[in-house]
Amino acid sequence: MTTARYYHAGCPVCVSAEQTLLNLLAPDVKVEVVHLGEAPSRVAEAEAAGVESVPALVVDGNVLHINFGAAIADLK
Amino acid sequence: MTTARYYHAGCPVCVSAEQTLLNLLAPDVKVEVVHLGEAPSRVAEAEAAGVESVPALVVDGNVLHINFGAAIADLK
């Protein structure tokens, strides 16, 4: 089982990328979707993981920044 | 069966993203990996699909630009 976190901020780019990407993932990849606009207390966690912009998928210590919705700095 | 194209240019960012992303995809997602440095004739095809930088994954008309390795303009 692989666990990934999809950080987003509810922006159109985020929603579009989520729909495209998450549909492609293997069934055994468990994805926690984190809306940083609704959970601002987790911005620090995202930053610590290396997230610089959203949307981003974090898995096994790797960060995939996907397209560009918003800079993490703008979510603080 | 979903068919996707992963455009890259052999850069470290491209290789890292490929390893992370392609391992997560469902087994029924068929991915054609296109190295634009080795197949420069396909740069136009990537551009037409909306690719602005590599690495990028194109699926069902959607483009996921993943991290940033190189601008497509720099591959011409």
Short mmCIF file of N, CA and C in Angstrom, two decimals, chain A residues 5-8 51-58 63-66:
data_model
loop_
_atom_site.label_atom_id
_atom_site.label_comp_id
_atom_site.label_asym_id
_atom_site.label_seq_id
_atom_site.Cartn_x
_atom_site.Cartn_y
_atom_site.Cartn_z
N ARG A 5 -0.22 12.14 -0.40
CA ARG A 5 -1.05 13.28 0.01
C ARG A 5 -1.18 14.24 -1.15
N TYR A 6 -2.41 14.58 -1.44
CA TYR A 6 -2.66 15.57 -2.50
C TYR A 6 -3.04 16.87 -1.82
N TYR A 7 -2.14 17.85 -1.89
CA TYR A 7 -2.41 19.16 -1.30
C TYR A 7 -2.98 20.08 -2.37
N HIS A 8 -4.05 20.75 -2.03
CA HIS A 8 -4.63 21.69 -2.98
C HIS A 8 -5.28 22.84 -2.22
N VAL A 51 6.53 21.16 -0.29
CA VAL A 51 5.53 21.71 -1.21
C VAL A 51 5.75 23.22 -1.36
N GLU A 52 5.91 23.66 -2.59
CA GLU A 52 6.13 25.09 -2.85
C GLU A 52 4.92 25.74 -3.49
N SER A 53 4.10 24.91 -4.12
CA SER A 53 2.88 25.43 -4.74
C SER A 53 1.86 24.30 -4.76
N VAL A 54 0.62 24.69 -4.96
CA VAL A 54 -0.43 23.69 -5.09
C VAL A 54 -1.03 23.77 -6.49
N PRO A 55 -1.56 22.69 -7.00
CA PRO A 55 -1.64 21.38 -6.38
C PRO A 55 -0.30 20.64 -6.38
N ALA A 56 -0.17 19.75 -5.42
CA ALA A 56 1.05 18.94 -5.32
C ALA A 56 0.71 17.59 -4.72
N LEU A 57 1.41 16.60 -5.20
CA LEU A 57 1.25 15.25 -4.67
C LEU A 57 2.54 14.86 -3.97
N VAL A 58 2.43 14.48 -2.73
CA VAL A 58 3.61 14.08 -1.96
C VAL A 58 3.53 12.58 -1.72
N VAL A 63 8.05 15.18 -3.97
CA VAL A 63 6.97 16.13 -4.22
C VAL A 63 6.80 16.31 -5.71
N LEU A 64 5.60 16.07 -6.18
CA LEU A 64 5.28 16.36 -7.57
C LEU A 64 4.41 17.61 -7.59
N HIS A 65 4.98 18.72 -8.04
CA HIS A 65 4.19 19.93 -8.22
C HIS A 65 3.51 19.82 -9.57
N ILE A 66 2.21 19.91 -9.58
CA ILE A 66 1.45 19.65 -10.80
C ILE A 66 0.77 20.93 -11.26
#
